[in-house]
Coordinates of C-alpha atoms in Angstrom, one line a residue:
M170 CA 30.9 -82.7 -67.7
S171 CA 32.5 -80.1 -65.7
L172 CA 36.2 -79.8 -65.0
F173 CA 35.6 -80.5 -61.3
R174 CA 33.6 -83.7 -62.0
R175 CA 36.2 -84.8 -64.6
S176 CA 39.0 -84.3 -62.2
I177 CA 37.2 -86.2 -59.5
A178 CA 36.3 -88.9 -61.9
I179 CA 39.9 -89.3 -63.0
M180 CA 41.2 -89.3 -59.4
V181 CA 38.6 -91.9 -58.4
G182 CA 39.5 -94.0 -61.4
L183 CA 43.2 -93.9 -60.6
L184 CA 42.5 -94.7 -56.8
F185 CA 40.5 -97.6 -58.0
L186 CA 43.1 -99.0 -60.3
F187 CA 45.7 -98.5 -57.6
S188 CA 43.6 -100.2 -55.0
A189 CA 42.7 -103.0 -57.4
G190 CA 46.4 -103.5 -57.9
I191 CA 47.3 -103.7 -54.2
F192 CA 44.5 -106.0 -53.5
A193 CA 45.5 -108.3 -56.5
I194 CA 49.1 -108.3 -55.3
E195 CA 48.3 -108.8 -51.6
V196 CA 45.8 -111.7 -52.3
H197 CA 48.2 -113.3 -54.7
Q198 CA 51.1 -113.1 -52.2
T199 CA 48.8 -114.3 -49.4
R200 CA 47.6 -117.3 -51.5
A201 CA 51.1 -118.3 -52.3
S202 CA 52.2 -118.0 -48.8
L203 CA 49.1 -120.1 -47.6
A204 CA 49.7 -122.8 -50.4
E205 CA 53.4 -123.0 -49.4
R206 CA 52.6 -123.3 -45.7
Q207 CA 49.8 -125.8 -46.4
Q208 CA 52.3 -128.0 -48.5
A209 CA 54.8 -127.9 -45.7
D210 CA 52.2 -128.9 -43.2
V211 CA 51.1 -131.7 -45.2
D212 CA 54.7 -132.9 -45.8
N213 CA 55.7 -132.8 -42.0
L214 CA 52.4 -134.7 -41.1
A215 CA 53.0 -137.5 -43.9
Q216 CA 56.6 -137.9 -42.5
A217 CA 55.4 -138.2 -38.9
L218 CA 52.7 -140.5 -39.6
S219 CA 55.1 -142.7 -41.8
L220 CA 57.2 -143.2 -38.7
S221 CA 54.6 -143.5 -36.0
L222 CA 52.6 -146.1 -37.9
V223 CA 55.5 -148.6 -38.5
P224 CA 54.9 -150.6 -35.1
F225 CA 51.1 -150.9 -35.8
V226 CA 51.6 -151.9 -39.4
E227 CA 54.1 -154.5 -38.3
I228 CA 51.9 -156.3 -35.9
G229 CA 48.6 -155.7 -37.9
D230 CA 47.0 -153.5 -35.2
W231 CA 44.9 -151.6 -37.5
T232 CA 42.5 -150.2 -34.7
S233 CA 45.5 -148.4 -33.2
A234 CA 46.6 -147.3 -36.6
E235 CA 43.1 -145.9 -37.3
T236 CA 43.1 -144.1 -33.9
L237 CA 46.4 -142.5 -34.6
M238 CA 45.1 -141.4 -38.0
R239 CA 41.9 -139.9 -36.8
A240 CA 43.8 -138.2 -34.1
A241 CA 46.1 -136.6 -36.8
A242 CA 43.1 -135.6 -38.8
D243 CA 41.2 -133.8 -36.0
G244 CA 43.3 -130.7 -36.5
G245 CA 41.1 -129.6 -39.3
S246 CA 43.8 -129.1 -41.8
V247 CA 43.7 -132.6 -43.3
R248 CA 40.9 -133.6 -45.7
R249 CA 41.9 -137.3 -46.3
L250 CA 44.3 -139.9 -44.9
R251 CA 45.0 -142.9 -47.0
L252 CA 47.0 -145.8 -45.7
E253 CA 47.9 -148.9 -47.9
A254 CA 49.7 -151.8 -46.1
V255 CA 51.2 -155.1 -47.3
G256 CA 49.1 -157.2 -44.7
R257 CA 45.8 -155.4 -45.5
E258 CA 43.7 -156.1 -48.5
E259 CA 41.9 -152.7 -48.6
P260 CA 43.3 -149.3 -47.9
L261 CA 42.4 -147.5 -44.6
V262 CA 40.9 -144.2 -45.5
I263 CA 40.0 -141.4 -43.0
D264 CA 37.9 -138.6 -44.4
S265 CA 37.7 -135.4 -42.5
R266 CA 35.8 -132.7 -44.6
R267 CA 34.5 -129.3 -43.2
D268 CA 32.4 -126.6 -44.9
S269 CA 34.1 -123.2 -45.6
D270 CA 32.4 -119.7 -44.9
T271 CA 34.1 -118.5 -48.1
P272 CA 31.6 -117.7 -50.9
Q273 CA 31.9 -119.9 -54.0
W274 CA 32.6 -117.1 -56.4
F275 CA 35.7 -116.3 -54.3
Q276 CA 37.0 -119.8 -54.3
R277 CA 36.6 -120.1 -58.2
L278 CA 38.2 -116.6 -58.5
V279 CA 41.0 -117.3 -56.3
V280 CA 42.0 -121.0 -56.6
L281 CA 44.3 -122.7 -53.9
P282 CA 46.3 -125.7 -55.2
D283 CA 45.8 -129.3 -53.6
A284 CA 48.5 -130.1 -51.2
V285 CA 49.4 -133.8 -51.3
S286 CA 52.2 -135.7 -49.7
E287 CA 52.8 -139.4 -49.8
R288 CA 55.5 -141.4 -47.7
E289 CA 56.5 -145.0 -47.5
I290 CA 56.3 -147.0 -44.2
S291 CA 59.6 -148.7 -44.0
G292 CA 60.1 -151.9 -42.3
G293 CA 63.8 -152.4 -42.5
W294 CA 64.9 -153.7 -45.9
S295 CA 61.5 -153.8 -47.2
A296 CA 58.5 -151.3 -47.4
L297 CA 55.4 -152.1 -45.3
G298 CA 53.1 -149.8 -47.2
S299 CA 52.5 -146.1 -47.8
I300 CA 50.6 -143.2 -46.1
R301 CA 49.0 -140.4 -48.3
V302 CA 47.9 -137.0 -46.8
E303 CA 45.7 -134.6 -48.6
S304 CA 45.1 -131.1 -47.2
E305 CA 41.8 -129.5 -46.5
R306 CA 41.6 -126.1 -48.3
A307 CA 38.5 -124.7 -46.2
G308 CA 40.7 -123.2 -43.5
A309 CA 43.1 -121.6 -46.0
Y310 CA 40.2 -120.2 -48.0
D311 CA 38.7 -118.9 -44.8
Q312 CA 42.0 -117.1 -43.8
L313 CA 42.2 -115.7 -47.4
W314 CA 38.7 -114.5 -47.4
Y315 CA 39.0 -112.7 -44.0
L316 CA 42.2 -111.0 -45.2
A317 CA 40.6 -109.9 -48.4
L318 CA 37.7 -108.4 -46.5
Q319 CA 40.0 -106.5 -44.2
L320 CA 42.0 -105.4 -47.1
L321 CA 38.9 -104.1 -49.0
T322 CA 37.5 -102.5 -46.0
W323 CA 40.8 -100.4 -45.4
L324 CA 41.2 -99.7 -49.1
A325 CA 37.6 -98.5 -49.2
I326 CA 38.1 -96.3 -46.1
G327 CA 41.4 -95.0 -47.6
M328 CA 39.8 -94.2 -51.0
L329 CA 36.8 -92.4 -49.3
V330 CA 39.2 -90.3 -47.2
V331 CA 41.4 -89.6 -50.3
V332 CA 38.4 -88.7 -52.4
V333 CA 37.0 -86.3 -49.7
L334 CA 40.5 -84.6 -49.4
C335 CA 40.7 -84.6 -53.2
V336 CA 37.3 -82.9 -53.6
I337 CA 38.3 -80.3 -50.8
G338 CA 41.7 -79.8 -52.5
I339 CA 40.5 -79.6 -56.0
K340 CA 37.7 -77.3 -54.9
R341 CA 40.2 -74.9 -53.5
L342 CA 42.4 -75.3 -56.5
L343 CA 39.5 -74.7 -58.8
G344 CA 38.0 -71.9 -56.9
P345 CA 39.8 -69.0 -58.6
L346 CA 39.0 -70.6 -62.0
N347 CA 35.3 -71.1 -60.9
R348 CA 35.2 -67.4 -59.8
L349 CA 36.7 -66.4 -63.2
S350 CA 34.2 -68.4 -65.1
R351 CA 31.3 -67.0 -63.1
R352 CA 32.6 -63.5 -63.5
I353 CA 32.9 -64.0 -67.2
S354 CA 29.3 -65.4 -67.4
D355 CA 28.0 -62.5 -65.5
M356 CA 29.8 -60.2 -68.0
Q357 CA 27.3 -61.5 -70.6
I358 CA 24.6 -59.9 -68.5
D359 CA 26.3 -57.2 -66.6
G360 CA 28.7 -56.0 -69.2
F361 CA 32.4 -55.1 -68.8
D362 CA 32.0 -52.1 -66.5
E363 CA 33.9 -53.6 -63.7
A364 CA 37.4 -55.4 -64.3
L365 CA 38.2 -58.7 -63.0
E366 CA 40.3 -58.8 -59.9
P367 CA 43.9 -59.9 -60.5
S368 CA 44.4 -63.7 -59.7
R369 CA 47.2 -64.9 -57.4
I370 CA 47.4 -68.1 -59.5
R371 CA 50.0 -67.7 -62.2
E372 CA 48.3 -69.7 -65.0
L373 CA 45.1 -67.6 -64.5
Q374 CA 46.7 -64.1 -64.5
G375 CA 47.1 -64.1 -68.3
I376 CA 43.4 -65.2 -68.8
T377 CA 42.4 -62.4 -66.4
E378 CA 44.5 -59.7 -68.1
S379 CA 43.2 -60.9 -71.4
V380 CA 39.5 -60.7 -70.4
N381 CA 40.0 -57.2 -68.8
R382 CA 41.8 -55.9 -72.0
L383 CA 39.0 -57.5 -74.1
G384 CA 36.3 -55.8 -72.0
A385 CA 37.9 -52.5 -72.1
R386 CA 38.3 -52.7 -75.9
L387 CA 34.6 -53.6 -76.3
N388 CA 33.6 -50.7 -74.0
Q389 CA 35.8 -48.4 -76.0
Q390 CA 34.2 -49.7 -79.3
F391 CA 30.7 -49.1 -77.8
E392 CA 31.6 -45.6 -76.6
Q393 CA 32.9 -44.9 -80.2
Q394 CA 29.8 -46.2 -81.8
A395 CA 27.6 -44.2 -79.4
E396 CA 29.6 -41.0 -80.1
Q397 CA 29.2 -41.6 -83.8
V398 CA 25.4 -42.0 -83.4
V399 CA 25.2 -38.8 -81.3
R400 CA 27.4 -36.9 -83.8
L401 CA 25.1 -38.0 -86.7
Q402 CA 22.0 -37.2 -84.7
R403 CA 23.3 -33.7 -84.1
L404 CA 23.7 -33.2 -87.8
T405 CA 20.2 -34.3 -88.4
E406 CA 18.2 -33.3 -85.5
Q407 CA 20.0 -30.5 -83.6
D408 CA 19.7 -26.8 -84.0
A409 CA 23.2 -25.3 -84.5
V410 CA 22.6 -22.2 -82.5
S411 CA 20.5 -23.2 -79.5
Q412 CA 21.6 -26.8 -79.4
L413 CA 18.0 -27.9 -79.0
G414 CA 16.1 -30.1 -81.4
N415 CA 15.1 -28.9 -84.9
R416 CA 12.0 -29.4 -86.7
A417 CA 12.9 -32.9 -87.7
Y418 CA 13.5 -33.7 -84.1
L419 CA 10.1 -32.3 -83.2
A420 CA 8.3 -34.2 -85.8
R421 CA 9.8 -37.5 -84.5
A422 CA 9.2 -36.5 -80.9
L423 CA 5.6 -35.5 -81.6
D424 CA 4.9 -38.8 -83.5
E425 CA 6.4 -40.8 -80.6
W426 CA 4.4 -38.7 -77.9
L427 CA 1.1 -39.0 -79.7
A428 CA 1.5 -42.8 -80.3
A429 CA 2.5 -43.4 -76.5
P430 CA -0.1 -44.1 -73.9
V431 CA 0.9 -40.9 -72.0
G432 CA -0.7 -37.5 -71.3
G433 CA 0.9 -34.1 -71.4
A434 CA 0.8 -30.8 -73.6
L435 CA 2.4 -29.3 -76.5
A436 CA 3.4 -25.7 -76.0
I437 CA 4.6 -23.3 -78.6
L438 CA 6.5 -20.2 -77.3
R439 CA 7.3 -17.0 -79.2
I440 CA 9.8 -14.4 -77.9
D441 CA 9.3 -11.2 -80.1
H442 CA 12.1 -9.5 -78.2
L443 CA 14.7 -11.7 -80.2
Q444 CA 13.9 -9.7 -83.2
E445 CA 14.4 -6.4 -81.5
L446 CA 17.8 -7.7 -80.3
Y447 CA 18.6 -8.4 -83.7
R448 CA 17.6 -5.0 -85.2
R449 CA 19.2 -3.2 -82.2
D450 CA 22.6 -5.3 -81.5
G451 CA 22.9 -7.4 -84.5
F452 CA 22.7 -11.2 -85.0
E453 CA 25.6 -12.0 -82.6
A454 CA 23.6 -10.6 -79.7
R455 CA 20.5 -12.5 -80.9
D456 CA 22.3 -15.7 -81.2
Q457 CA 23.9 -15.4 -77.8
A458 CA 20.4 -14.9 -76.4
I459 CA 19.2 -17.9 -78.4
R460 CA 22.1 -20.0 -77.0
S461 CA 21.2 -18.8 -73.3
L462 CA 17.6 -19.8 -74.0
G463 CA 18.5 -23.2 -75.3
S464 CA 20.8 -23.8 -72.3
H465 CA 17.9 -23.2 -69.9
L466 CA 15.3 -25.1 -71.9
K467 CA 17.7 -27.9 -72.4
G468 CA 17.6 -29.2 -68.8
A469 CA 13.9 -28.1 -68.0
Q470 CA 12.1 -30.5 -66.0
L471 CA 8.5 -30.7 -64.7
E472 CA 7.9 -32.6 -61.5
G473 CA 11.2 -34.3 -62.0
R474 CA 10.5 -35.4 -65.7
A475 CA 12.3 -34.0 -68.6
V476 CA 10.7 -31.5 -70.9
L477 CA 11.5 -31.9 -74.6
A478 CA 12.5 -28.8 -76.3
A479 CA 12.9 -27.8 -79.9
R480 CA 13.6 -24.5 -81.8
L481 CA 11.0 -23.8 -84.6
S482 CA 12.1 -20.6 -86.0
A483 CA 14.0 -17.5 -85.1
E484 CA 11.6 -16.5 -82.3
E485 CA 9.6 -19.6 -81.7
F486 CA 10.3 -22.6 -79.6
A487 CA 8.2 -25.8 -78.9
L488 CA 7.9 -27.8 -75.7
I489 CA 6.4 -31.1 -75.0
L490 CA 5.3 -31.1 -71.4
P491 CA 4.9 -34.3 -69.4
D492 CA 1.5 -35.0 -67.8
C493 CA 0.5 -33.2 -64.6
D494 CA -2.4 -31.4 -63.1
D495 CA -3.4 -27.9 -64.3
E496 CA -2.2 -26.0 -61.3
T497 CA 1.3 -27.4 -61.4
R498 CA 1.5 -26.9 -65.2
E499 CA 0.5 -23.2 -65.0
R500 CA 2.8 -22.5 -62.0
W501 CA 5.7 -24.2 -63.9
L502 CA 4.8 -22.2 -67.2
K503 CA 4.6 -18.9 -65.4
D504 CA 8.1 -19.4 -63.7
T505 CA 9.6 -20.6 -67.1
L506 CA 8.2 -17.7 -69.2
D507 CA 9.6 -15.4 -66.4
R508 CA 13.0 -16.7 -66.6
L509 CA 13.0 -16.6 -70.5
D510 CA 11.9 -12.9 -70.3
D511 CA 14.9 -12.4 -67.8
V512 CA 17.4 -14.1 -70.2
V513 CA 16.5 -11.9 -73.3
D514 CA 15.9 -8.7 -71.4
A515 CA 17.5 -8.6 -67.8
N516 CA 17.5 -5.1 -66.5
P517 CA 17.7 -5.0 -62.6
L518 CA 17.1 -1.2 -62.7
V519 CA 13.5 -1.5 -64.2
E520 CA 10.9 -2.4 -61.5
T521 CA 8.3 -3.3 -64.1
R522 CA 8.7 -6.7 -65.8
F523 CA 8.1 -6.7 -69.4
E524 CA 6.4 -9.9 -70.8
H525 CA 8.2 -10.7 -74.0
T526 CA 7.3 -14.4 -74.0
R527 CA 4.0 -15.8 -74.9
A528 CA 2.7 -19.3 -75.3
G529 CA -0.1 -21.5 -76.9
L530 CA -0.8 -24.8 -75.2
V531 CA -2.8 -27.9 -76.4
L532 CA -3.5 -30.7 -74.0
K533 CA -3.1 -34.1 -75.5
E534 CA -6.2 -36.2 -76.3
P535 CA -6.7 -39.5 -78.2
G536 CA -6.8 -39.3 -82.0
M537 CA -4.6 -36.3 -82.3
T538 CA -2.2 -36.0 -85.3
R539 CA 1.0 -34.1 -85.5
E540 CA -0.4 -31.6 -88.0
G541 CA -3.6 -31.1 -85.9
V542 CA -1.7 -30.6 -82.5
L543 CA 0.6 -28.1 -84.2
A544 CA -2.1 -26.3 -85.9
R545 CA -4.0 -25.9 -82.6
A546 CA -1.1 -24.9 -80.6
D547 CA -0.2 -22.2 -83.2
S548 CA -3.7 -21.0 -83.1
A549 CA -3.6 -20.8 -79.4
L550 CA -0.3 -18.8 -79.5
R551 CA -1.9 -16.3 -82.0
E552 CA -4.8 -15.9 -79.5
A553 CA -2.5 -15.2 -76.8
I554 CA -0.5 -12.6 -78.7
E555 CA -3.8 -11.0 -80.0
L556 CA -5.3 -11.0 -76.4
R557 CA -1.9 -9.9 -74.9
Q558 CA -2.1 -12.8 -72.4
R559 CA 0.8 -14.8 -71.3
W560 CA -0.7 -18.0 -72.5
V561 CA -3.8 -19.7 -73.8
V562 CA -4.7 -23.4 -73.2
V563 CA -6.9 -25.4 -75.6
R564 CA -8.8 -28.0 -73.6
P565 CA -9.7 -31.6 -75.0
E566 CA -12.8 -31.8 -77.2
N567 CA -13.2 -35.4 -76.5
T568 CA -15.6 -36.2 -73.7
L569 CA -13.8 -39.1 -72.4
A570 CA -10.5 -37.2 -72.5
A571 CA -12.1 -34.4 -70.6
R572 CA -13.3 -36.8 -68.0
G573 CA -12.2 -35.6 -64.5
R574 CA -9.3 -37.3 -63.0
Q575 CA -11.2 -38.3 -59.8
E576 CA -13.9 -39.8 -61.8
W577 CA -11.4 -41.8 -64.0
R578 CA -9.8 -42.9 -60.5
Q579 CA -12.9 -44.4 -59.3
V580 CA -13.5 -46.3 -62.6
I581 CA -9.8 -47.6 -62.5
D582 CA -10.0 -48.6 -58.8
R583 CA -13.3 -50.7 -59.4
A584 CA -11.7 -52.2 -62.6
L585 CA -8.6 -53.4 -60.8
E586 CA -10.5 -54.5 -57.7
T587 CA -12.9 -56.6 -59.7
R588 CA -10.3 -57.5 -62.3
S589 CA -12.4 -56.1 -65.1
L590 CA -9.5 -56.2 -67.5
S591 CA -9.1 -57.8 -70.9
F592 CA -6.0 -58.1 -73.0
V593 CA -4.9 -57.9 -76.6
A594 CA -1.7 -58.8 -78.0
Q595 CA 0.4 -57.7 -81.1
P596 CA 2.9 -60.0 -82.5
V597 CA 6.6 -58.8 -82.8
L598 CA 8.2 -60.4 -85.9
R599 CA 11.9 -60.9 -86.8
I600 CA 13.1 -60.1 -90.3
D601 CA 12.9 -64.0 -91.0
G602 CA 9.3 -64.1 -90.2
S603 CA 9.8 -65.9 -86.8
E604 CA 7.9 -64.4 -83.8
L605 CA 9.8 -62.7 -81.0
H606 CA 7.0 -62.4 -78.7
R607 CA 3.5 -60.9 -78.5
E608 CA 3.2 -57.5 -76.6
V609 CA 0.3 -57.5 -74.4
F610 CA -2.0 -54.3 -74.2
V611 CA -4.5 -54.0 -71.4
R612 CA -8.0 -52.7 -71.9
L613 CA -10.2 -51.5 -69.0
D614 CA -13.8 -52.7 -69.0
E615 CA -16.6 -50.5 -67.8
E616 CA -20.1 -51.5 -68.3
G617 CA -19.5 -53.1 -71.7
T618 CA -17.1 -50.3 -72.8
Q619 CA -13.5 -51.1 -73.3
H620 CA -11.1 -48.2 -72.7
P621 CA -7.7 -48.6 -74.3
A622 CA -4.6 -47.8 -72.3
Y623 CA -3.9 -44.3 -73.6
T624 CA -7.1 -43.1 -72.2
F625 CA -6.4 -44.0 -68.5
L626 CA -2.6 -44.5 -68.1
P627 CA -2.2 -40.7 -67.6
V628 CA -4.7 -41.0 -64.7
I629 CA -2.8 -44.1 -63.4
N630 CA 0.6 -42.3 -63.6
H631 CA -0.8 -39.1 -61.9
F632 CA -2.2 -41.1 -58.9
Q633 CA 0.7 -43.6 -58.9
L634 CA -1.5 -46.7 -59.4
G635 CA 1.0 -48.1 -61.9
A636 CA 2.4 -50.8 -59.4
K637 CA -1.3 -51.9 -58.8
L638 CA -2.0 -52.1 -62.5
D639 CA 1.4 -54.1 -63.0
R640 CA 0.5 -56.6 -60.3
A641 CA -3.0 -57.2 -61.7
V642 CA -1.7 -57.7 -65.2
L643 CA 1.0 -60.4 -63.9
E644 CA -1.7 -62.1 -61.7
S645 CA -4.0 -62.3 -64.6
L646 CA -1.4 -63.8 -66.9
G647 CA -0.3 -66.1 -64.1
E648 CA -3.7 -67.6 -63.7
N649 CA -3.8 -68.4 -67.3
V650 CA -0.1 -69.5 -67.8
A651 CA -1.1 -73.0 -69.1
R652 CA -3.6 -71.5 -71.6
F653 CA -1.4 -69.1 -73.9
E654 CA 1.3 -70.1 -76.2
G655 CA 4.8 -68.5 -76.8
R656 CA 6.3 -65.6 -74.9
L657 CA 4.3 -62.5 -73.9
A658 CA 5.9 -59.0 -73.4
I659 CA 4.5 -56.5 -70.8
N660 CA 5.4 -52.9 -70.2
L661 CA 6.1 -52.1 -66.7
T662 CA 5.2 -48.7 -65.1
A663 CA 7.6 -46.5 -63.2
D664 CA 5.6 -47.0 -59.9
S665 CA 6.8 -50.6 -59.8
L666 CA 10.4 -49.4 -59.6
A667 CA 10.2 -46.1 -58.0
E668 CA 10.0 -47.4 -54.4
P669 CA 12.1 -50.1 -52.9
A670 CA 9.1 -51.9 -51.3
R671 CA 7.1 -52.2 -54.6
Y672 CA 10.3 -53.3 -56.3
R673 CA 10.8 -56.1 -53.8
E674 CA 7.2 -57.1 -54.3
L675 CA 7.6 -57.3 -58.0
I676 CA 10.7 -59.4 -57.7
G677 CA 9.1 -61.6 -55.2
W678 CA 6.2 -62.2 -57.5
L679 CA 8.6 -63.1 -60.3
E680 CA 10.7 -65.5 -58.1
S681 CA 7.6 -67.3 -56.8
H682 CA 5.9 -67.7 -60.3
P683 CA 8.9 -69.3 -62.3
R684 CA 6.7 -70.9 -64.9
V685 CA 5.2 -67.5 -65.7
T686 CA 8.5 -65.5 -65.5
E687 CA 10.3 -67.7 -68.0
R688 CA 7.7 -66.8 -70.6
L689 CA 7.8 -63.2 -70.1
D690 CA 9.6 -60.4 -71.7
L691 CA 9.7 -57.4 -69.4
E692 CA 9.9 -53.8 -70.9
V693 CA 10.6 -50.5 -69.6
S694 CA 10.6 -47.2 -71.5
E695 CA 13.8 -45.5 -71.9
E696 CA 12.6 -42.6 -69.8
I697 CA 12.1 -44.9 -66.9
A698 CA 15.4 -46.7 -67.5
L699 CA 17.2 -43.3 -67.1
D700 CA 15.2 -42.2 -64.2
H701 CA 15.8 -45.3 -62.3
L702 CA 18.8 -46.8 -63.9
D703 CA 20.2 -48.7 -60.9
V704 CA 16.9 -50.4 -60.0
V705 CA 16.3 -51.4 -63.6
Q706 CA 19.7 -52.8 -64.0
Q707 CA 19.0 -55.0 -60.9
L708 CA 15.6 -55.9 -62.3
F709 CA 17.3 -57.0 -65.6
R710 CA 19.9 -59.1 -64.0
S711 CA 17.4 -60.8 -61.7
A712 CA 14.9 -61.4 -64.5
H713 CA 17.7 -62.9 -66.8
R714 CA 18.6 -65.4 -64.0
L715 CA 14.8 -66.4 -63.7
G716 CA 14.7 -67.0 -67.5
A717 CA 12.8 -63.9 -68.5
R718 CA 14.1 -61.5 -71.2
C719 CA 14.2 -57.7 -70.9
G720 CA 13.8 -54.7 -73.4
V721 CA 13.8 -51.0 -73.6
D722 CA 10.9 -49.5 -75.2
R723 CA 10.8 -46.0 -76.9
F724 CA 14.4 -46.3 -77.3
A725 CA 16.7 -43.5 -78.7
R726 CA 14.6 -40.6 -77.7
N727 CA 17.5 -39.4 -75.6
L728 CA 20.6 -40.1 -77.8
Q729 CA 22.8 -38.2 -75.3
A730 CA 22.5 -40.9 -72.9
M731 CA 23.1 -44.1 -75.0
A732 CA 25.8 -45.3 -72.5
Y733 CA 23.2 -46.6 -70.3
L734 CA 22.9 -49.6 -72.8
A735 CA 26.0 -50.9 -71.8
R736 CA 24.9 -51.3 -68.2
L737 CA 21.5 -52.6 -69.0
R738 CA 22.5 -54.8 -71.8
P739 CA 18.8 -55.5 -72.8
D740 CA 17.8 -58.4 -75.0
Y741 CA 16.2 -55.9 -77.3
V742 CA 15.3 -52.3 -77.9
K743 CA 12.2 -50.9 -79.6
I744 CA 12.5 -47.8 -81.9
D745 CA 9.7 -45.8 -83.4
Q746 CA 9.3 -46.1 -87.0
G747 CA 9.3 -42.3 -87.0
F748 CA 13.2 -42.7 -87.1
F749 CA 13.1 -44.7 -90.4
V750 CA 10.5 -43.1 -92.6
R751 CA 11.6 -39.4 -92.7
E752 CA 13.7 -38.6 -95.7
E753 CA 15.9 -36.3 -94.0
V754 CA 17.3 -38.9 -91.7
D755 CA 20.6 -40.2 -93.2
T756 CA 20.7 -44.0 -93.7
E757 CA 24.1 -44.1 -92.1
F758 CA 22.8 -42.6 -88.9
L759 CA 20.2 -45.4 -88.8
R760 CA 22.9 -48.1 -89.3
S761 CA 25.0 -46.5 -86.6
L762 CA 22.1 -46.6 -84.3
C763 CA 21.5 -50.5 -85.1
M764 CA 25.2 -51.2 -84.7
A765 CA 25.4 -49.4 -81.3
A766 CA 22.6 -51.7 -80.0
H767 CA 24.1 -54.7 -81.6
Q768 CA 27.4 -53.9 -79.7
V769 CA 25.6 -54.9 -76.5
E770 CA 23.9 -57.9 -78.2
S771 CA 20.5 -56.1 -78.2
Q772 CA 18.1 -56.9 -81.1
V773 CA 16.6 -53.7 -82.7
I774 CA 12.8 -53.8 -83.1
V775 CA 11.1 -51.1 -85.1
T776 CA 7.6 -50.2 -84.0
R777 CA 4.5 -48.9 -85.9
V778 CA 5.7 -50.4 -89.3
E779 CA 2.6 -49.7 -91.5
S780 CA 3.7 -51.0 -94.9
D781 CA 6.0 -53.5 -96.6
E782 CA 8.1 -50.5 -98.0
Q783 CA 8.8 -49.5 -94.4
R784 CA 9.6 -53.0 -93.5
Q785 CA 12.2 -53.4 -96.4
R786 CA 13.9 -50.1 -95.2
V787 CA 13.9 -51.6 -91.7
E788 CA 15.7 -54.7 -93.0
A789 CA 18.0 -52.6 -95.2
V790 CA 19.4 -50.5 -92.3
G791 CA 20.2 -53.6 -90.2
A792 CA 17.3 -53.8 -87.7
D793 CA 16.2 -57.2 -86.6
G794 CA 12.5 -57.1 -86.4
Y795 CA 9.5 -55.1 -86.6
Q796 CA 6.0 -54.4 -84.9
G797 CA 3.1 -52.5 -86.5
Y798 CA 0.0 -53.0 -88.8
L799 CA 1.6 -55.7 -90.8
A800 CA 1.1 -57.9 -87.9
P801 CA -2.1 -56.3 -86.3
I802 CA -3.4 -56.5 -82.8
S803 CA -5.8 -59.2 -81.9
P804 CA -7.3 -60.6 -78.6
L805 CA -4.8 -62.6 -76.6
A806 CA -5.0 -66.0 -78.1
L807 CA -5.6 -68.6 -75.4
K808 CA -5.4 -72.4 -76.0

């Protein structure tokens, strides 16, 4: 029971006891007063009759005596008159009973005593008889009952007024405490980024200050943990000269890129002029040029999306380019190579530009391996050097991968329009073996052929059809909400969050389908979270209030930006197993990574776990669960 309800209950209980006491005292006093007055009336009537009946009793005029007694009993306050006389064999009795409107339970609860008075009828030296008067209690009970009703009515009205005033007053008094409680509850979702406003209530000032200090301390601890992770990552995956990733970083990035359902290309660049700088000016000049090259490549973007860069050797660099059309890629590549040439050999007095940088590109296609894509990119680079071309591009060999974007779009549009979609799901298991959820993967059906997501998602991203795909997936799951068991996780595309109108449509659908939403885990990739941090934060807050859970997929690809976790506070993060299986990755780094996620109460899930040995290492470094071939993909189980 809430403090407000307890306060009201205590107040109502006290008012009830107070009112019951007043009622009991007032009824008791009124009862005593009525009994006393009734006894006095009976005594007076008996005295009066004992004097008035003397002449009639002396002469034996019983008719007149009866008339007088009936006249005395007509007032309604006498129940019985009894006259006993010397000259009469039987007593003269007058009964005058009447019914009372007072309920019997009240008469049994509040008992009025019988008022009786008896007087002698004196005839000089001897008694002529006696008169006995018994009161009628009906009138007294009616007066007492009417008084009780009035008293109960006013007490009830008074209690109601007092309760209303108490509710208003207690709400005002508890308002700051309720706001403080809500704010602390919101901090579980929103974090401690914003301090609580100082309270004007003295008793709450200490609580507010303590919560703010605790929040600041937790933020500081998380920042320190994040800094430690970044520091350990630099030792493991960063080239000391260029400040770009090293070969270990490239290996992990390639594994994640090849496993993700995205397109793009791998480029290997060679800048032979760096060797000339070394021979002519020494290693300091060469290292200065490498630092300048690293500074330029570190912030490189293609169509607003980050380009992942790594240094392979003294003269070679590797770039993972996001998916785009050929014209855009070639235009960006030409500008980039020109700028890199200017960095290593900027001479404004020379009109002719010397081409020092050459590149080999491989477009991604399904089934590629890390070794294969590196070999093909290196071969393309060698071909560009031999042919003295700026770059050489290796096109996909797979016919489906080489399919034109416009043709793919027609297939996708037909599938989404006709709902030609099927789903498979892969369990995500905690270390103890319990199921966190099942991640849903969509398949596109085309004339009996099922295309996995990685074959058409690059086209969907290119034509910005992601919001349409997300809506189709949600509606398909919504139609079968009663047929599947457990929780399902779905990956949202950037298109559902990039535009306010599409984001409002997404939130509107989630709010209008609470039975589906409360059984969903919504995931976004780390890249989407960083590009649309404010929108993703709003999505996570809204989803939490609707009963959904939220997660970040492909986590820790950009360790420099780990501070975003404190804002999003996801329920879980998913890290590729490439982090965990390389021998050159320090175990302390992995533990620090897990501890940083645990600082914001996020579970750590490792994906693509392929063996029991990998699962054991996942458990050893402090991760909470795993996903991979140990729990294989299967068609979405429906009841």
